[in-house]
XYZ file of C-alpha atoms in Angstrom:
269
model
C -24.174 3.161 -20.947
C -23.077 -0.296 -19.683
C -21.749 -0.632 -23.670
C -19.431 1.960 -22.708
C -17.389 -0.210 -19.978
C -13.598 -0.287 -20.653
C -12.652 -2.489 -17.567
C -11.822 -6.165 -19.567
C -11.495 -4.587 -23.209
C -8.383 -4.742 -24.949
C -7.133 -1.930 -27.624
C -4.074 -2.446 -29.976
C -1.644 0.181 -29.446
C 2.037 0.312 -29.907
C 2.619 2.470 -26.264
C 4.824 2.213 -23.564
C 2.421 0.079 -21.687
C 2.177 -1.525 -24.254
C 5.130 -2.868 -24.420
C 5.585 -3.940 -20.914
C 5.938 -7.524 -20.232
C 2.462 -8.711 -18.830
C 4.122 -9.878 -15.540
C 5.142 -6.377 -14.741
C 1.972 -4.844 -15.158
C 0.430 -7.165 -13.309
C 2.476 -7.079 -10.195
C 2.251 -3.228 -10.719
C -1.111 -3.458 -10.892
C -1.585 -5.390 -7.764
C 0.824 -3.385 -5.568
C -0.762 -0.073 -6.762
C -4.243 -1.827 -5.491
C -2.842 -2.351 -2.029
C -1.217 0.709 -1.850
C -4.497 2.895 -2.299
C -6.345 0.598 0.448
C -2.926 1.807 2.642
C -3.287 5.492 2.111
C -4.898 7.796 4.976
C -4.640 10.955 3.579
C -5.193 13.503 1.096
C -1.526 13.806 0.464
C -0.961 10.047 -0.333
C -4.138 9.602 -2.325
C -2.528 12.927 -4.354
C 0.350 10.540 -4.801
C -1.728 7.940 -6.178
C -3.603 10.391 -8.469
C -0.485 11.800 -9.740
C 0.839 8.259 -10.452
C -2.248 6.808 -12.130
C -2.282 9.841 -14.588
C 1.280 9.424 -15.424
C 0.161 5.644 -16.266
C -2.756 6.830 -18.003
C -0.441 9.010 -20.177
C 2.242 7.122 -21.337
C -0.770 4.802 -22.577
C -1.859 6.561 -25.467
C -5.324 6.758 -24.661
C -6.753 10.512 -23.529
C -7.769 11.309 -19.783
C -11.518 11.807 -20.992
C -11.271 8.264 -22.141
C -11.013 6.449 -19.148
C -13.295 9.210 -17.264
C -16.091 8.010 -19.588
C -15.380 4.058 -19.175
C -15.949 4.982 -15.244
C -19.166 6.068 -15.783
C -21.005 2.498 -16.385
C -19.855 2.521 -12.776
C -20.535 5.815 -11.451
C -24.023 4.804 -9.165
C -22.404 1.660 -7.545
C -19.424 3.935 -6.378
C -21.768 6.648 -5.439
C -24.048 4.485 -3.294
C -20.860 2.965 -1.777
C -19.944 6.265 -0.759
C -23.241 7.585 0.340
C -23.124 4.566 2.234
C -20.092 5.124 3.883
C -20.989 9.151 4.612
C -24.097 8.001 6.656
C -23.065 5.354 8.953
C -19.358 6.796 9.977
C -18.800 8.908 12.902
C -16.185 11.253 13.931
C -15.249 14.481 14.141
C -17.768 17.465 14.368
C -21.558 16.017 13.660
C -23.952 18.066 11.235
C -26.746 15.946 11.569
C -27.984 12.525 13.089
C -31.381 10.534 12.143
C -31.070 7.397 13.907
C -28.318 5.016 12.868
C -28.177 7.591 10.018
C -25.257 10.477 10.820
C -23.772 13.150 9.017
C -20.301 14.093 10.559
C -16.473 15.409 9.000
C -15.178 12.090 9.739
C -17.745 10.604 7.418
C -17.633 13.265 4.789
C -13.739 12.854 4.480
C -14.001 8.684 5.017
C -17.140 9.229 1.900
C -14.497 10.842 0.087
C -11.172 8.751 0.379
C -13.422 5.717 -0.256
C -14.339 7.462 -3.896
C -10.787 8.208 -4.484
C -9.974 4.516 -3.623
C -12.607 3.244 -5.637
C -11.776 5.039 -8.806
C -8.107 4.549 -8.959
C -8.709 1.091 -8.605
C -10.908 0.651 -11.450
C -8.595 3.405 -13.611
C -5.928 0.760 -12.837
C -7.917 -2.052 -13.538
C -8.667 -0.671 -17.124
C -5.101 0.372 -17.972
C -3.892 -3.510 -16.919
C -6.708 -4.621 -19.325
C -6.677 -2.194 -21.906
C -3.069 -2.025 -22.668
C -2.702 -6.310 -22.311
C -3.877 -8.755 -24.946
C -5.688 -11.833 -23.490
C -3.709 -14.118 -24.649
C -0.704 -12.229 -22.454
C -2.846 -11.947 -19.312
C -3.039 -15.472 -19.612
C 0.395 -16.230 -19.914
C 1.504 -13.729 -17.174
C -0.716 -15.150 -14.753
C 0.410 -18.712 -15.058
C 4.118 -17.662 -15.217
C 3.574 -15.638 -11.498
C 1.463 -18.398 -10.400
C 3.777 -20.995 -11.757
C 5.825 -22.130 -8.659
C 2.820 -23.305 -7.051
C 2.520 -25.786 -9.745
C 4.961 -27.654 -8.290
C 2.759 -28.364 -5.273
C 0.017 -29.695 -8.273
C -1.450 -26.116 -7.869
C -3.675 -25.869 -11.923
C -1.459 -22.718 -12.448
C -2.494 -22.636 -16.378
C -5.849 -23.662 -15.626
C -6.813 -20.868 -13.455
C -5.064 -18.501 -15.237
C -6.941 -19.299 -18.552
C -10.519 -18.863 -16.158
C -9.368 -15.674 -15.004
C -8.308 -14.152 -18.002
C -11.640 -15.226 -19.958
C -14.087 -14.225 -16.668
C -12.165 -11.036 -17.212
C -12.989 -10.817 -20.952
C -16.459 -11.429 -20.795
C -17.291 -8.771 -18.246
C -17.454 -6.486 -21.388
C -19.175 -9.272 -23.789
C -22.055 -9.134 -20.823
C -22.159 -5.873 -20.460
C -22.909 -5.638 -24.174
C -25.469 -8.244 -24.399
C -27.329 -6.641 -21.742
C -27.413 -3.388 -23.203
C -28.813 -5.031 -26.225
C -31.285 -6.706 -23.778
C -32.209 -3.263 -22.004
C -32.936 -1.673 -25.660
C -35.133 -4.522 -26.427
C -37.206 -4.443 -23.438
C -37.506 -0.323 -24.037
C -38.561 -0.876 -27.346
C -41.589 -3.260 -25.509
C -42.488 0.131 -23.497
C -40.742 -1.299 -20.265
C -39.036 1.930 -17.877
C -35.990 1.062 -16.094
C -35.625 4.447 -14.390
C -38.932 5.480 -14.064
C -41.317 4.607 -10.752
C -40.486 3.401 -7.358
C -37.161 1.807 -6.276
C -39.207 -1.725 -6.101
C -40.571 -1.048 -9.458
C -37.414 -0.546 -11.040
C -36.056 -3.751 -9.053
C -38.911 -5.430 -10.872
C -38.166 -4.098 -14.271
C -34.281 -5.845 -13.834
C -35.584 -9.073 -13.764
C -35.972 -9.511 -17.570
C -32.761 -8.868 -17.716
C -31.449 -10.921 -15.819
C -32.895 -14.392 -16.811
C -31.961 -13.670 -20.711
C -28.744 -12.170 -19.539
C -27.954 -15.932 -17.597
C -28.918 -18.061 -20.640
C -26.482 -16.077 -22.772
C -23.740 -16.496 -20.502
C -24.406 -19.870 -20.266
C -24.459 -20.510 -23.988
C -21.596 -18.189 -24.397
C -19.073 -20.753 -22.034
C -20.883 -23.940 -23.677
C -19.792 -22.771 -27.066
C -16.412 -22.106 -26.393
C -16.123 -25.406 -24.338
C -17.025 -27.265 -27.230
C -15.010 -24.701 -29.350
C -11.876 -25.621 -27.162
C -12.245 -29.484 -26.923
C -12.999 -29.352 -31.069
C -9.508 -27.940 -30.941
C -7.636 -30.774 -28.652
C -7.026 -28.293 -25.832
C -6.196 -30.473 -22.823
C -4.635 -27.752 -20.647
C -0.995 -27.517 -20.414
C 0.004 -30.494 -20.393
C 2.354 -30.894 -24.088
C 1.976 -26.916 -24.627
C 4.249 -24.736 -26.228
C 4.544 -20.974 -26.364
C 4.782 -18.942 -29.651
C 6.303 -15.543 -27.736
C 8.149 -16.393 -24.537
C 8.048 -13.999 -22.254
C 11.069 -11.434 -20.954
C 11.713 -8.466 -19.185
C 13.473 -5.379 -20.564
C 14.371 -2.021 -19.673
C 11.252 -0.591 -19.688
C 10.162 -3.301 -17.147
C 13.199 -2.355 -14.644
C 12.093 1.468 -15.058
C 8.267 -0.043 -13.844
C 10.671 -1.407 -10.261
C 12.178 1.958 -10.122
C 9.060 4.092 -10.340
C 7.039 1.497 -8.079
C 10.374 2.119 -5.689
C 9.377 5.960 -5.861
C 5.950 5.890 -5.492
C 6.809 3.655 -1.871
C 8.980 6.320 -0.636
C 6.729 9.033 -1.155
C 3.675 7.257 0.235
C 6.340 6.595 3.165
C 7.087 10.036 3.142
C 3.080 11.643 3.215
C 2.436 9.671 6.647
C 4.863 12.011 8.049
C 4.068 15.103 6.213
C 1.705 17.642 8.398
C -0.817 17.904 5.317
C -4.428 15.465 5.863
């Protein structure tokens, strides 16, 4: 399953998205974050659902795509949310166990934090999905480029974000290669007690770390054979520039503001 992550792959389309310049999908991105960590109710998370489809649409790529590249994901979100269920209080209480309750307050808090949670990753994968590295890399350091001026390594940490980015997949892969090795040695990973199956992580992990590890060595070396010395003398094959399409991003980001205005008032949630 953890093969099946979208969140830091890229796919080749000609869409809408696209198209967008980089910059604008990642301020979208960004503000669409923060506004789901603002929303208190049912109405403005419906907002956010309504705007994340619309996204997801004009991408190309069907709904029951993205559904299944949330499900590598699907336990950490639900034991954030069970979580969340059993140690809030408010509201009318079903049951209590100790520090352990059961209440409305907790059931609805469980459930806005799942919304939250998966329209941030849906997000997350449409940013990635629908923008080449190479494009992450140079929207980054053009937003972060007036802090250069203070000697801020703009390109620098662009270029590690975009590639930490890329290699969550690249992981993800080589440990599902990893897991199906160890299976094929007769080891269970969701069999037994939770401390067994703690246990039965651990070859994972060490192989998992020397990969990585050998992964960034080789592309260090593979970057210095090529004379990369940061930005210093770079030039840019595609500069970047904002067109329609971008301005229609401000308009509907204008929108979505208004109405998420709007749902704190409204006398639904």
């Amino acid at each position: 399953m953890l093969d099946k992550m979208l969140l830091g792959r890229y796919i080749n389309m000609d869409s809408w998205v696209h198209r967008l310049d980089p910059r604008t999908k990642l301020l979208a991105s960004f503000y669409f974050i923060f506004a789901v960590f603002l929303a208190d109710s049912w109405l403005g998370y419906a907002i956010l659902a309504l705007f994340t489809l619309l996204a997801i649409k004009l991408t190309g790529l069907s709904f029951k795509f993205f559904i299944n590249g949330v499900k590598p994901m699907i336990w950490l979100i639900l034991f954030t949310v069970v979580f969340q269920i059993l140690f809030t209080n408010g509201g009318h209480v079903f049951w209590q166990w100790g520090p352990f309750v059961l209440s409305t307050g907790g059931l609805e808090s469980g459930a806005f934090i799942f919304m939250r949670l998966v329209l941030i990753i849906m997000m997350s994968t449409i940013l990635t999905l629908t923008t080449a590295p190479l494009e992450l890399t140079d929207g980054i350091e053009h937003l972060l480029r007036p802090l250069a001026r203070f000697g801020f390594p703009a390109h620098e940490l662009a270029l590690m974000l975009a590639i930490a980015l890329r290699y969550v997949p690249t992981l993800m892969d080589e440990a599902q290669k990893i897991m199906n090795a160890q299976r094929s040695r007769g080891v269970e990973f969701d069999q037994g007690s939770l401390m067994q199956r703690m246990k039965a992580v651990v070859p994972i992990l060490v192989p998992l770390f020397i990969s990585a590890f050998n992964r960034a060595e080789e592309m260090a070396t593979a970057m210095e054979a090529r004379g990369y010395r940061g930005a210093e003398g770079r030039t840019k094959y595609r500069q970047l520039a904002y067109s329609p399409a971008d301005r229609q991003v401000r308009w509907a980001l204008l929108v979505l503001t208004l109405a998420l205005l709007a749902s704190r008032f409204w006398p639904v949630g």
